[in-house]
Amino acid sequence: MKVHLSHPTRDVVLQGPKRVADIFKELDLIPEAFLIIRGQDLMTEDETVADGDSIEIRPVISGG
Amino acid sequence: MRCRKCPKRAVLGLTRHNTAFCGDCLTDFVRTQVQRAIKAQRMFSPEDRILVAVSGGKDSLTLWEILLKLGYRVDALYVDLGIPGYSSRSKEKVEQFAKVVAEPCGSQLTIHTVEEDAGAGIKELANMIKRPTCSACGTIKRYQFNRVAWQNHYQVMATGHNLDDEAARLLGNVLQWQEEYLQKQSPNLPASVEGFAKKVKPLYRMTEREIAAYAVVNRIDYLVEECPMAKGAKMLVYKDALNRLEAESPGTKQRFYWGFLDRQEKSSSVAPSMSEIDQTTLQPCTVCSQPTTAGTCSFCRMMARAKTAVK
Ligand code: SF4
Ligand SMILES: [Zn+2]
Ligand SMILES: [Zn+2]
C-alpha cells in the first residue's frame, strides 16, 4: 500500500493488508495526532487497508 | 466500528468520550459542543456581530463554518504576512472558502496585507527590528484584529484555539509559573476599555483531531501545510507530551484545562477580574489611540523602529 505523510511531505510503501492501528505502530506514530484518510473518507483504527490502497496519514497538530 | 448513535459505519473513535461517530453524527456532536461552549461561557448571542481571525488552517476555517451553520452573524479577517509560498497558499484557501461557503451566507472576508502597510513582509520586518519573527507576527496580528474589530463595530473577536492549544499553553504557563498569563487563559475575555472587543475561543472543548475530522467530513478545504516559522515551536513539544499522556489515560487534556477553568471560575469572585485590571491600566495609544498599557502601543513602537531602520 502507498502511504502519504506530511511535515515533511513523503510517501512510503508498506506491505498490506494491514489494520490502521498496526500502521500507527509500525510507523511509531501516536494515533491522537493523526487522521487516516482513504480517498475522501476517514478510517477508524480497527479498519483494514488493502495492499492496493493509497492512504494519507494527515497530522492534525499545529504549532501556533 | 459502528456509530454509537445510528447504524452507520463510524469514521472516528473518540476515546475521551468512549464513543465513535459516523460523519453525520460527528458533525452534530461538534456543532452541539461548540454551541454548548458559547452558552456555558456566555460568549455571544445571535444579535452580536462576530469577527473571526482566519489563517487558512483547519481550526479557523472550521470555526467560521460552524458559526455560519449555527446561524451567527460572523465575518472574517485574514492577515497576509507575506511569507514566500506559504502566505499565498493559505490566502488561496481562505479566499476559496469565502467564495464558496461564506459569501452565499452573506458573510464577508477582510484581508489585511502586511507588506502594503509596512513596506515589507513579516520576516524582513522582524529582521529590521531584530525581533523573532513569531513575536513580531503576534504583535501585528493582535493589533490588526483589534483595529478591524474596533473600526467596524464588531462586539466579539473569535479565534480557532482548541483544547490542545489551550492545554499546551496551560502546561507551558504552569511549568514556568507564569501567573499573569494564567489569568488570560479563559476562553472568554471580556471587553475592557473602549476599543477592545471581547475575545472568545468557541472551539476550546474540541480536540485538534476532532476538528480536523469535522473539516474532512464536511469537505472544508484547509491548508495542511504549516507556517514555516512554526518549526521547533515549544508548543509542539507540550502538545506531544500531552498526547502521550492522553494515549495512556484518555481525557487527560480536558481534565487538565477544564479543571483549570472550574478553579478559575470559583476564585474569580474574589480576585479582580481581567476587565477591572484593564480599566485601571489601559489608556489610548498616543499615535493610533488604540488601548495600551504603554504611552505608545507595541505596534506603533515596532513600526517606528522599522521606519528608522530603513533610513
Ligand atoms: S508560526 Fe510564527 S510567523 Fe508563522 S503565523 Fe505563527 S506566529 Fe506568525
Ligand atoms: Zn451516526
Ligand atoms: Zn498605536
mmCIF file of C-alpha atoms and ligand atoms in Angstrom:
data_model
loop_
_atom_site.group_PDB
_atom_site.id
_atom_site.type_symbol
_atom_site.label_atom_id
_atom_site.label_comp_id
_atom_site.label_asym_id
_atom_site.label_seq_id
_atom_site.Cartn_x
_atom_site.Cartn_y
_atom_site.Cartn_z
ATOM 1 C CA MET A 1 0.000 0.000 0.000
ATOM 2 C CA LYS A 2 1.056 3.582 -0.579
ATOM 3 C CA VAL A 3 1.149 5.861 2.442
ATOM 4 C CA HIS A 4 1.360 9.627 2.092
ATOM 5 C CA LEU A 5 2.761 11.599 5.040
ATOM 6 C CA SER A 6 3.226 15.321 5.731
ATOM 7 C CA HIS A 7 5.657 17.532 7.694
ATOM 8 C CA PRO A 8 7.795 16.775 5.748
ATOM 9 C CA THR A 9 5.858 15.545 2.706
ATOM 10 C CA ARG A 10 6.876 11.984 1.767
ATOM 11 C CA ASP A 11 5.486 8.680 0.531
ATOM 12 C CA VAL A 12 6.294 5.261 1.951
ATOM 13 C CA VAL A 13 5.251 1.787 0.813
ATOM 14 C CA LEU A 14 4.068 -0.784 3.359
ATOM 15 C CA GLN A 15 3.062 -4.412 2.968
ATOM 16 C CA GLY A 16 -0.730 -4.845 3.074
ATOM 17 C CA PRO A 17 -3.330 -5.763 4.121
ATOM 18 C CA LYS A 18 -2.865 -4.107 7.486
ATOM 19 C CA ARG A 19 -5.073 -2.686 10.232
ATOM 20 C CA VAL A 20 -4.861 1.062 10.758
ATOM 21 C CA ALA A 21 -3.807 0.535 14.392
ATOM 22 C CA ASP A 22 -0.882 -1.628 13.193
ATOM 23 C CA ILE A 23 0.166 1.010 10.648
ATOM 24 C CA PHE A 24 0.433 3.516 13.505
ATOM 25 C CA LYS A 25 2.567 1.052 15.456
ATOM 26 C CA GLU A 26 4.795 0.239 12.517
ATOM 27 C CA LEU A 27 5.466 3.915 11.797
ATOM 28 C CA ASP A 28 5.735 4.744 15.525
ATOM 29 C CA LEU A 29 3.018 7.427 15.398
ATOM 30 C CA ILE A 30 0.580 8.477 18.157
ATOM 31 C CA PRO A 31 -2.997 7.966 16.840
ATOM 32 C CA GLU A 32 -4.190 11.095 18.721
ATOM 33 C CA ALA A 33 -2.015 13.268 16.472
ATOM 34 C CA PHE A 34 -3.194 11.947 13.061
ATOM 35 C CA LEU A 35 -6.140 11.089 10.844
ATOM 36 C CA ILE A 36 -6.139 8.279 8.279
ATOM 37 C CA ILE A 37 -7.824 9.203 5.027
ATOM 38 C CA ARG A 38 -8.591 6.859 2.118
ATOM 39 C CA GLY A 39 -9.915 8.762 -0.880
ATOM 40 C CA GLN A 40 -12.110 11.329 0.866
ATOM 41 C CA ASP A 41 -13.074 9.085 3.785
ATOM 42 C CA LEU A 42 -11.756 8.815 7.318
ATOM 43 C CA MET A 43 -10.813 5.364 8.608
ATOM 44 C CA THR A 44 -11.005 4.153 12.203
ATOM 45 C CA GLU A 45 -8.213 2.194 13.864
ATOM 46 C CA ASP A 46 -9.912 -1.193 13.563
ATOM 47 C CA GLU A 47 -10.308 -0.947 9.777
ATOM 48 C CA THR A 48 -8.010 -2.709 7.336
ATOM 49 C CA VAL A 49 -6.103 -1.098 4.484
ATOM 50 C CA ALA A 50 -5.728 -3.396 1.469
ATOM 51 C CA ASP A 51 -2.385 -3.853 -0.249
ATOM 52 C CA GLY A 52 -3.502 -1.980 -3.365
ATOM 53 C CA ASP A 53 -4.867 1.031 -1.401
ATOM 54 C CA SER A 54 -3.411 4.515 -1.153
ATOM 55 C CA ILE A 55 -3.923 6.298 2.146
ATOM 56 C CA GLU A 56 -2.942 9.608 3.656
ATOM 57 C CA ILE A 57 -1.762 9.923 7.254
ATOM 58 C CA ARG A 58 -2.577 13.525 7.986
ATOM 59 C CA PRO A 59 -1.091 15.315 11.008
ATOM 60 C CA VAL A 60 -3.634 17.330 12.988
ATOM 61 C CA ILE A 61 -1.267 19.115 15.359
ATOM 62 C CA SER A 62 -0.421 22.707 14.524
ATOM 63 C CA GLY A 63 2.380 24.711 16.026
ATOM 64 C CA GLY A 64 0.713 28.099 16.507
ATOM 65 C CA MET B 1 -16.553 0.045 14.099
ATOM 66 C CA ARG B 2 -20.178 1.243 14.170
ATOM 67 C CA CYS B 3 -21.520 4.667 15.064
ATOM 68 C CA ARG B 4 -22.848 4.670 18.632
ATOM 69 C CA LYS B 5 -25.841 6.766 17.659
ATOM 70 C CA CYS B 6 -27.013 5.208 14.395
ATOM 71 C CA PRO B 7 -26.365 2.032 12.358
ATOM 72 C CA LYS B 8 -23.819 3.622 10.000
ATOM 73 C CA ARG B 9 -20.082 2.950 9.796
ATOM 74 C CA ALA B 10 -18.062 5.058 12.252
ATOM 75 C CA VAL B 11 -15.438 7.430 10.828
ATOM 76 C CA LEU B 12 -13.865 8.499 14.126
ATOM 77 C CA GLY B 13 -13.384 6.924 17.531
ATOM 78 C CA LEU B 14 -13.438 9.397 20.438
ATOM 79 C CA THR B 15 -11.659 7.609 23.251
ATOM 80 C CA ARG B 16 -12.047 10.518 25.697
ATOM 81 C CA HIS B 17 -15.828 10.074 25.466
ATOM 82 C CA ASN B 18 -15.643 6.307 24.973
ATOM 83 C CA THR B 19 -17.672 6.591 21.785
ATOM 84 C CA ALA B 20 -17.496 6.570 17.970
ATOM 85 C CA PHE B 21 -19.434 8.505 15.347
ATOM 86 C CA CYS B 22 -20.331 8.344 11.680
ATOM 87 C CA GLY B 23 -19.832 11.517 9.633
ATOM 88 C CA ASP B 24 -23.316 12.938 10.264
ATOM 89 C CA CYS B 25 -23.299 12.205 13.981
ATOM 90 C CA LEU B 26 -19.774 13.638 14.302
ATOM 91 C CA THR B 27 -20.979 16.835 12.644
ATOM 92 C CA ASP B 28 -23.919 17.035 15.082
ATOM 93 C CA PHE B 29 -21.651 16.316 18.019
ATOM 94 C CA VAL B 30 -19.111 19.019 17.126
ATOM 95 C CA ARG B 31 -21.729 21.699 16.447
ATOM 96 C CA THR B 32 -23.506 20.850 19.704
ATOM 97 C CA GLN B 33 -20.247 21.094 21.637
ATOM 98 C CA VAL B 34 -19.477 24.497 20.116
ATOM 99 C CA GLN B 35 -22.975 25.751 20.884
ATOM 100 C CA ARG B 36 -22.563 24.471 24.432
ATOM 101 C CA ALA B 37 -19.232 26.318 24.761
ATOM 102 C CA ILE B 38 -20.847 29.544 23.538
ATOM 103 C CA LYS B 39 -23.702 29.207 26.058
ATOM 104 C CA ALA B 40 -21.700 27.937 29.025
ATOM 105 C CA GLN B 41 -19.150 30.747 28.742
ATOM 106 C CA ARG B 42 -21.739 33.369 27.722
ATOM 107 C CA MET B 43 -19.611 34.221 24.673
ATOM 108 C CA PHE B 44 -22.183 35.941 22.441
ATOM 109 C CA SER B 45 -25.810 35.981 21.308
ATOM 110 C CA PRO B 46 -27.376 35.754 17.827
ATOM 111 C CA GLU B 47 -27.563 39.577 17.701
ATOM 112 C CA ASP B 48 -23.826 40.127 18.218
ATOM 113 C CA ARG B 49 -21.532 40.745 15.286
ATOM 114 C CA ILE B 50 -18.514 38.433 15.407
ATOM 115 C CA LEU B 51 -15.155 38.761 13.682
ATOM 116 C CA VAL B 52 -13.197 35.530 13.341
ATOM 117 C CA ALA B 53 -9.465 35.534 12.622
ATOM 118 C CA VAL B 54 -8.729 33.038 9.838
ATOM 119 C CA SER B 55 -5.383 31.626 8.722
ATOM 120 C CA GLY B 56 -6.408 29.019 6.148
ATOM 121 C CA GLY B 57 -5.746 26.208 8.638
ATOM 122 C CA LYS B 58 -8.306 23.698 9.906
ATOM 123 C CA ASP B 59 -9.271 25.405 13.161
ATOM 124 C CA SER B 60 -10.124 28.876 11.919
ATOM 125 C CA LEU B 61 -11.940 27.773 8.758
ATOM 126 C CA THR B 62 -13.893 25.181 10.745
ATOM 127 C CA LEU B 63 -14.836 27.808 13.318
ATOM 128 C CA TRP B 64 -16.038 30.147 10.584
ATOM 129 C CA GLU B 65 -18.108 27.324 9.034
ATOM 130 C CA ILE B 66 -19.663 26.192 12.327
ATOM 131 C CA LEU B 67 -20.640 29.727 13.370
ATOM 132 C CA LEU B 68 -22.305 30.182 9.969
ATOM 133 C CA LYS B 69 -24.097 26.845 10.269
ATOM 134 C CA LEU B 70 -25.281 27.782 13.771
ATOM 135 C CA GLY B 71 -26.729 30.972 12.301
ATOM 136 C CA TYR B 72 -24.460 33.584 13.885
ATOM 137 C CA ARG B 73 -23.575 36.932 12.293
ATOM 138 C CA VAL B 74 -19.916 36.287 11.541
ATOM 139 C CA ASP B 75 -17.310 37.808 9.212
ATOM 140 C CA ALA B 76 -13.614 37.001 8.939
ATOM 141 C CA LEU B 77 -10.232 38.708 8.879
ATOM 142 C CA TYR B 78 -7.183 37.237 7.153
ATOM 143 C CA VAL B 79 -3.761 38.799 7.688
ATOM 144 C CA ASP B 80 -1.420 38.221 4.736
ATOM 145 C CA LEU B 81 2.006 38.008 6.405
ATOM 146 C CA GLY B 82 3.980 37.979 3.167
ATOM 147 C CA ILE B 83 5.809 34.710 3.888
ATOM 148 C CA PRO B 84 7.008 33.441 0.480
ATOM 149 C CA GLY B 85 4.956 30.482 -0.745
ATOM 150 C CA TYR B 86 3.091 29.766 2.475
ATOM 151 C CA SER B 87 1.159 33.054 2.562
ATOM 152 C CA SER B 88 -0.135 32.799 -0.987
ATOM 153 C CA ARG B 89 -1.184 29.179 -0.483
ATOM 154 C CA SER B 90 -3.012 29.938 2.773
ATOM 155 C CA LYS B 91 -4.667 33.020 1.279
ATOM 156 C CA GLU B 92 -5.914 30.938 -1.626
ATOM 157 C CA LYS B 93 -7.638 28.505 0.772
ATOM 158 C CA VAL B 94 -9.255 31.360 2.687
ATOM 159 C CA GLU B 95 -10.467 33.129 -0.457
ATOM 160 C CA GLN B 96 -11.823 29.886 -1.863
ATOM 161 C CA PHE B 97 -13.744 29.173 1.353
ATOM 162 C CA ALA B 98 -15.064 32.741 1.411
ATOM 163 C CA LYS B 99 -16.313 32.472 -2.147
ATOM 164 C CA VAL B 100 -17.854 29.010 -1.956
ATOM 165 C CA VAL B 101 -19.146 28.795 1.625
ATOM 166 C CA ALA B 102 -19.229 32.178 3.364
ATOM 167 C CA GLU B 103 -20.352 34.718 0.788
ATOM 168 C CA PRO B 104 -23.501 32.773 -0.174
ATOM 169 C CA CYS B 105 -24.439 33.109 3.547
ATOM 170 C CA GLY B 106 -23.815 36.864 3.439
ATOM 171 C CA SER B 107 -20.534 36.625 5.351
ATOM 172 C CA GLN B 108 -17.616 38.875 4.373
ATOM 173 C CA LEU B 109 -13.847 38.373 4.289
ATOM 174 C CA THR B 110 -11.442 41.261 5.043
ATOM 175 C CA ILE B 111 -7.811 40.881 4.012
ATOM 176 C CA HIS B 112 -5.036 42.899 5.597
ATOM 177 C CA THR B 113 -1.714 42.765 3.748
ATOM 178 C CA VAL B 114 1.309 43.418 5.968
ATOM 179 C CA GLU B 115 3.531 44.311 3.023
ATOM 180 C CA GLU B 116 1.209 47.082 1.807
ATOM 181 C CA ASP B 117 1.021 48.545 5.280
ATOM 182 C CA ALA B 118 4.603 48.149 6.491
ATOM 183 C CA GLY B 119 6.506 48.047 3.187
ATOM 184 C CA ALA B 120 7.895 44.602 3.960
ATOM 185 C CA GLY B 121 6.750 41.058 4.772
ATOM 186 C CA ILE B 122 6.846 39.782 8.344
ATOM 187 C CA LYS B 123 10.272 38.135 8.044
ATOM 188 C CA GLU B 124 12.063 41.257 6.778
ATOM 189 C CA LEU B 125 10.175 43.418 9.233
ATOM 190 C CA ALA B 126 11.235 41.222 12.151
ATOM 191 C CA ASN B 127 14.843 41.248 10.881
ATOM 192 C CA MET B 128 14.823 45.053 10.655
ATOM 193 C CA ILE B 129 13.770 45.485 14.249
ATOM 194 C CA LYS B 130 15.786 42.469 15.447
ATOM 195 C CA ARG B 131 12.896 40.557 16.946
ATOM 196 C CA PRO B 132 11.958 36.884 16.482
ATOM 197 C CA THR B 133 9.525 36.544 13.551
ATOM 198 C CA CYS B 134 6.779 34.963 15.655
ATOM 199 C CA SER B 135 6.881 37.712 18.249
ATOM 200 C CA ALA B 136 6.608 40.478 15.598
ATOM 201 C CA CYS B 137 3.892 38.431 13.903
ATOM 202 C CA GLY B 138 1.928 38.123 17.137
ATOM 203 C CA THR B 139 2.048 41.892 17.677
ATOM 204 C CA ILE B 140 0.837 42.596 14.146
ATOM 205 C CA LYS B 141 -1.951 40.014 14.135
ATOM 206 C CA ARG B 142 -3.265 41.109 17.546
ATOM 207 C CA TYR B 143 -3.156 44.745 16.525
ATOM 208 C CA GLN B 144 -4.904 44.314 13.174
ATOM 209 C CA PHE B 145 -7.528 42.038 14.697
ATOM 210 C CA ASN B 146 -8.310 44.688 17.321
ATOM 211 C CA ARG B 147 -8.235 47.509 14.796
ATOM 212 C CA VAL B 148 -10.619 45.870 12.323
ATOM 213 C CA ALA B 149 -12.988 44.835 15.125
ATOM 214 C CA TRP B 150 -12.916 48.317 16.585
ATOM 215 C CA GLN B 151 -13.315 50.270 13.338
ATOM 216 C CA ASN B 152 -16.125 48.069 12.065
ATOM 217 C CA HIS B 153 -18.003 47.793 15.366
ATOM 218 C CA TYR B 154 -17.739 44.070 15.969
ATOM 219 C CA GLN B 155 -18.732 43.181 19.527
ATOM 220 C CA VAL B 156 -16.813 39.920 19.565
ATOM 221 C CA MET B 157 -13.475 38.641 18.246
ATOM 222 C CA ALA B 158 -13.271 34.851 17.885
ATOM 223 C CA THR B 159 -10.216 32.664 17.334
ATOM 224 C CA GLY B 160 -9.930 28.982 16.465
ATOM 225 C CA HIS B 161 -7.925 27.942 19.554
ATOM 226 C CA ASN B 162 -8.822 24.377 20.505
ATOM 227 C CA LEU B 163 -8.460 22.127 23.554
ATOM 228 C CA ASP B 164 -4.957 21.036 22.530
ATOM 229 C CA ASP B 165 -3.823 24.660 22.107
ATOM 230 C CA GLU B 166 -5.186 25.715 25.471
ATOM 231 C CA ALA B 167 -3.989 22.645 27.373
ATOM 232 C CA ALA B 168 -0.491 23.055 25.872
ATOM 233 C CA ARG B 169 -0.421 26.747 26.726
ATOM 234 C CA LEU B 170 -1.588 25.996 30.252
ATOM 235 C CA LEU B 171 1.122 23.362 30.644
ATOM 236 C CA GLY B 172 3.749 25.872 29.464
ATOM 237 C CA ASN B 173 2.461 28.585 31.786
ATOM 238 C CA VAL B 174 2.330 26.244 34.761
ATOM 239 C CA LEU B 175 5.800 24.830 34.099
ATOM 240 C CA GLN B 176 7.230 28.370 34.207
ATOM 241 C CA TRP B 177 4.685 29.611 36.795
ATOM 242 C CA GLN B 178 3.642 32.482 34.552
ATOM 243 C CA GLU B 179 0.797 33.542 36.812
ATOM 244 C CA GLU B 180 -0.024 36.748 34.957
ATOM 245 C CA TYR B 181 -0.605 34.685 31.796
ATOM 246 C CA LEU B 182 -2.793 32.190 33.631
ATOM 247 C CA GLN B 183 -5.336 34.959 34.202
ATOM 248 C CA LYS B 184 -5.663 35.479 30.473
ATOM 249 C CA GLN B 185 -6.277 31.824 29.663
ATOM 250 C CA SER B 186 -10.032 31.997 29.749
ATOM 251 C CA PRO B 187 -11.987 31.116 26.567
ATOM 252 C CA ASN B 188 -13.940 34.333 27.166
ATOM 253 C CA LEU B 189 -12.005 37.527 27.882
ATOM 254 C CA PRO B 190 -14.366 40.449 28.460
ATOM 255 C CA ALA B 191 -14.189 43.685 26.522
ATOM 256 C CA SER B 192 -12.156 46.142 28.515
ATOM 257 C CA VAL B 193 -11.862 49.866 27.893
ATOM 258 C CA GLU B 194 -13.367 51.228 24.716
ATOM 259 C CA GLY B 195 -11.746 49.767 21.647
ATOM 260 C CA PHE B 196 -11.184 46.235 22.826
ATOM 261 C CA ALA B 197 -13.961 43.860 21.803
ATOM 262 C CA LYS B 198 -14.353 40.730 23.878
ATOM 263 C CA LYS B 199 -12.231 37.756 22.826
ATOM 264 C CA VAL B 200 -13.623 34.235 22.688
ATOM 265 C CA LYS B 201 -12.450 30.722 21.796
ATOM 266 C CA PRO B 202 -15.542 28.701 20.881
ATOM 267 C CA LEU B 203 -13.501 25.570 19.996
ATOM 268 C CA TYR B 204 -11.949 25.155 23.459
ATOM 269 C CA ARG B 205 -13.987 21.974 24.077
ATOM 270 C CA MET B 206 -12.797 20.250 20.867
ATOM 271 C CA THR B 207 -9.504 18.435 20.317
ATOM 272 C CA GLU B 208 -7.457 19.164 17.210
ATOM 273 C CA ARG B 209 -8.172 15.694 15.924
ATOM 274 C CA GLU B 210 -11.939 16.125 16.242
ATOM 275 C CA ILE B 211 -11.759 19.479 14.443
ATOM 276 C CA ALA B 212 -9.626 18.067 11.636
ATOM 277 C CA ALA B 213 -12.062 15.138 11.310
ATOM 278 C CA TYR B 214 -15.001 17.566 11.149
ATOM 279 C CA ALA B 215 -13.191 19.504 8.416
ATOM 280 C CA VAL B 216 -12.566 16.336 6.366
ATOM 281 C CA VAL B 217 -16.135 15.074 6.788
ATOM 282 C CA ASN B 218 -17.609 18.453 5.837
ATOM 283 C CA ARG B 219 -15.202 18.943 2.911
ATOM 284 C CA ILE B 220 -13.673 22.086 4.340
ATOM 285 C CA ASP B 221 -10.645 22.559 2.117
ATOM 286 C CA TYR B 222 -7.949 23.806 4.504
ATOM 287 C CA LEU B 223 -4.176 24.130 4.252
ATOM 288 C CA VAL B 224 -2.479 21.128 5.872
ATOM 289 C CA GLU B 225 0.929 22.761 5.458
ATOM 290 C CA GLU B 226 2.197 24.702 8.486
ATOM 291 C CA CYS B 227 3.735 28.155 8.616
ATOM 292 C CA PRO B 228 7.482 27.515 8.050
ATOM 293 C CA MET B 229 8.292 29.705 11.065
ATOM 294 C CA ALA B 230 6.472 27.307 13.413
ATOM 295 C CA LYS B 231 9.188 24.653 13.172
ATOM 296 C CA GLY B 232 10.575 23.653 16.554
ATOM 297 C CA ALA B 233 7.994 25.685 18.426
ATOM 298 C CA LYS B 234 7.844 24.894 22.132
ATOM 299 C CA MET B 235 4.070 24.396 21.808
ATOM 300 C CA LEU B 236 4.638 21.278 19.692
ATOM 301 C CA VAL B 237 6.694 19.701 22.467
ATOM 302 C CA TYR B 238 3.952 20.355 25.025
ATOM 303 C CA LYS B 239 1.275 19.066 22.665
ATOM 304 C CA ASP B 240 3.236 15.900 22.006
ATOM 305 C CA ALA B 241 3.727 15.316 25.742
ATOM 306 C CA LEU B 242 0.009 15.811 26.394
ATOM 307 C CA ASN B 243 -0.952 13.457 23.567
ATOM 308 C CA ARG B 244 1.278 10.763 25.048
ATOM 309 C CA LEU B 245 -0.470 11.209 28.398
ATOM 310 C CA GLU B 246 -3.821 11.197 26.600
ATOM 311 C CA ALA B 247 -2.972 7.842 24.965
ATOM 312 C CA GLU B 248 -2.294 6.315 28.401
ATOM 313 C CA SER B 249 -5.254 7.986 30.054
ATOM 314 C CA PRO B 250 -7.967 9.288 27.717
ATOM 315 C CA GLY B 251 -9.496 12.581 28.867
ATOM 316 C CA THR B 252 -6.274 13.965 30.372
ATOM 317 C CA LYS B 253 -6.297 17.116 28.225
ATOM 318 C CA GLN B 254 -9.859 18.067 29.020
ATOM 319 C CA ARG B 255 -9.481 17.290 32.741
ATOM 320 C CA PHE B 256 -6.390 19.495 32.815
ATOM 321 C CA TYR B 257 -7.804 22.537 31.013
ATOM 322 C CA TRP B 258 -11.450 22.339 32.064
ATOM 323 C CA GLY B 259 -10.371 21.655 35.638
ATOM 324 C CA PHE B 260 -8.302 24.816 35.476
ATOM 325 C CA LEU B 261 -11.314 26.776 34.193
ATOM 326 C CA ASP B 262 -13.500 25.443 37.033
ATOM 327 C CA ARG B 263 -10.966 26.545 39.599
ATOM 328 C CA GLN B 264 -10.573 29.908 37.930
ATOM 329 C CA GLU B 265 -14.316 30.478 37.979
ATOM 330 C CA LYS B 266 -14.531 29.631 41.669
ATOM 331 C CA SER B 267 -11.780 32.068 42.587
ATOM 332 C CA SER B 268 -12.860 34.873 40.229
ATOM 333 C CA SER B 269 -15.413 36.214 42.712
ATOM 334 C CA VAL B 270 -12.515 37.077 44.998
ATOM 335 C CA ALA B 271 -9.807 38.296 42.612
ATOM 336 C CA PRO B 272 -10.339 41.437 40.498
ATOM 337 C CA SER B 273 -11.499 40.496 37.006
ATOM 338 C CA MET B 274 -9.393 40.998 33.896
ATOM 339 C CA SER B 275 -11.566 43.881 32.753
ATOM 340 C CA GLU B 276 -11.158 45.597 36.131
ATOM 341 C CA ILE B 277 -7.405 45.312 35.829
ATOM 342 C CA ASP B 278 -7.508 46.567 32.231
ATOM 343 C CA GLN B 279 -9.704 49.524 33.121
ATOM 344 C CA THR B 280 -7.092 50.790 35.511
ATOM 345 C CA THR B 281 -4.016 50.173 33.364
ATOM 346 C CA LEU B 282 -5.081 50.747 29.749
ATOM 347 C CA GLN B 283 -5.107 54.119 28.013
ATOM 348 C CA PRO B 284 -5.267 55.255 24.372
ATOM 349 C CA CYS B 285 -2.028 54.933 22.348
ATOM 350 C CA THR B 286 -0.500 58.372 21.642
ATOM 351 C CA VAL B 287 -0.151 57.504 17.942
ATOM 352 C CA CYS B 288 -3.145 55.375 16.932
ATOM 353 C CA SER B 289 -5.372 55.757 20.036
ATOM 354 C CA GLN B 290 -5.976 52.023 20.463
ATOM 355 C CA PRO B 291 -5.876 50.929 24.123
ATOM 356 C CA THR B 292 -2.419 50.129 25.506
ATOM 357 C CA THR B 293 -0.553 49.842 28.796
ATOM 358 C CA ALA B 294 2.358 51.942 27.471
ATOM 359 C CA GLY B 295 2.104 55.521 26.165
ATOM 360 C CA THR B 296 2.630 54.315 22.604
ATOM 361 C CA CYS B 297 1.343 50.817 21.791
ATOM 362 C CA SER B 298 3.724 47.993 20.911
ATOM 363 C CA PHE B 299 2.569 48.002 17.276
ATOM 364 C CA CYS B 300 3.256 51.727 16.770
ATOM 365 C CA ARG B 301 6.624 51.407 18.522
ATOM 366 C CA MET B 302 7.512 48.494 16.266
ATOM 367 C CA MET B 303 6.527 50.440 13.147
ATOM 368 C CA ALA B 304 8.547 53.463 14.278
ATOM 369 C CA ARG B 305 11.602 51.258 14.771
ATOM 370 C CA ALA B 306 11.152 49.708 11.349
ATOM 371 C CA LYS B 307 10.985 53.158 9.758
ATOM 372 C CA THR B 308 14.222 54.371 11.364
ATOM 373 C CA ALA B 309 15.893 51.072 10.417
ATOM 374 C CA VAL B 310 15.082 51.732 6.754
ATOM 375 C CA LYS B 311 16.652 55.206 6.702
HETATM 376 S S1 SF4 C 1 4.357 30.443 13.156
HETATM 377 FE FE1 SF4 C 1 5.082 32.463 13.788
HETATM 378 S S2 SF4 C 1 5.292 33.613 11.877
HETATM 379 FE FE2 SF4 C 1 4.023 31.820 11.416
HETATM 380 S S3 SF4 C 1 1.919 32.533 11.659
HETATM 381 FE FE3 SF4 C 1 2.519 31.656 13.626
HETATM 382 S S4 SF4 C 1 3.309 33.394 14.806
HETATM 383 FE FE4 SF4 C 1 3.239 34.027 12.672
HETATM 384 ZN ZN ZN C 2 -24.291 8.040 13.230
HETATM 385 ZN ZN ZN C 3 -0.646 52.592 18.488
#
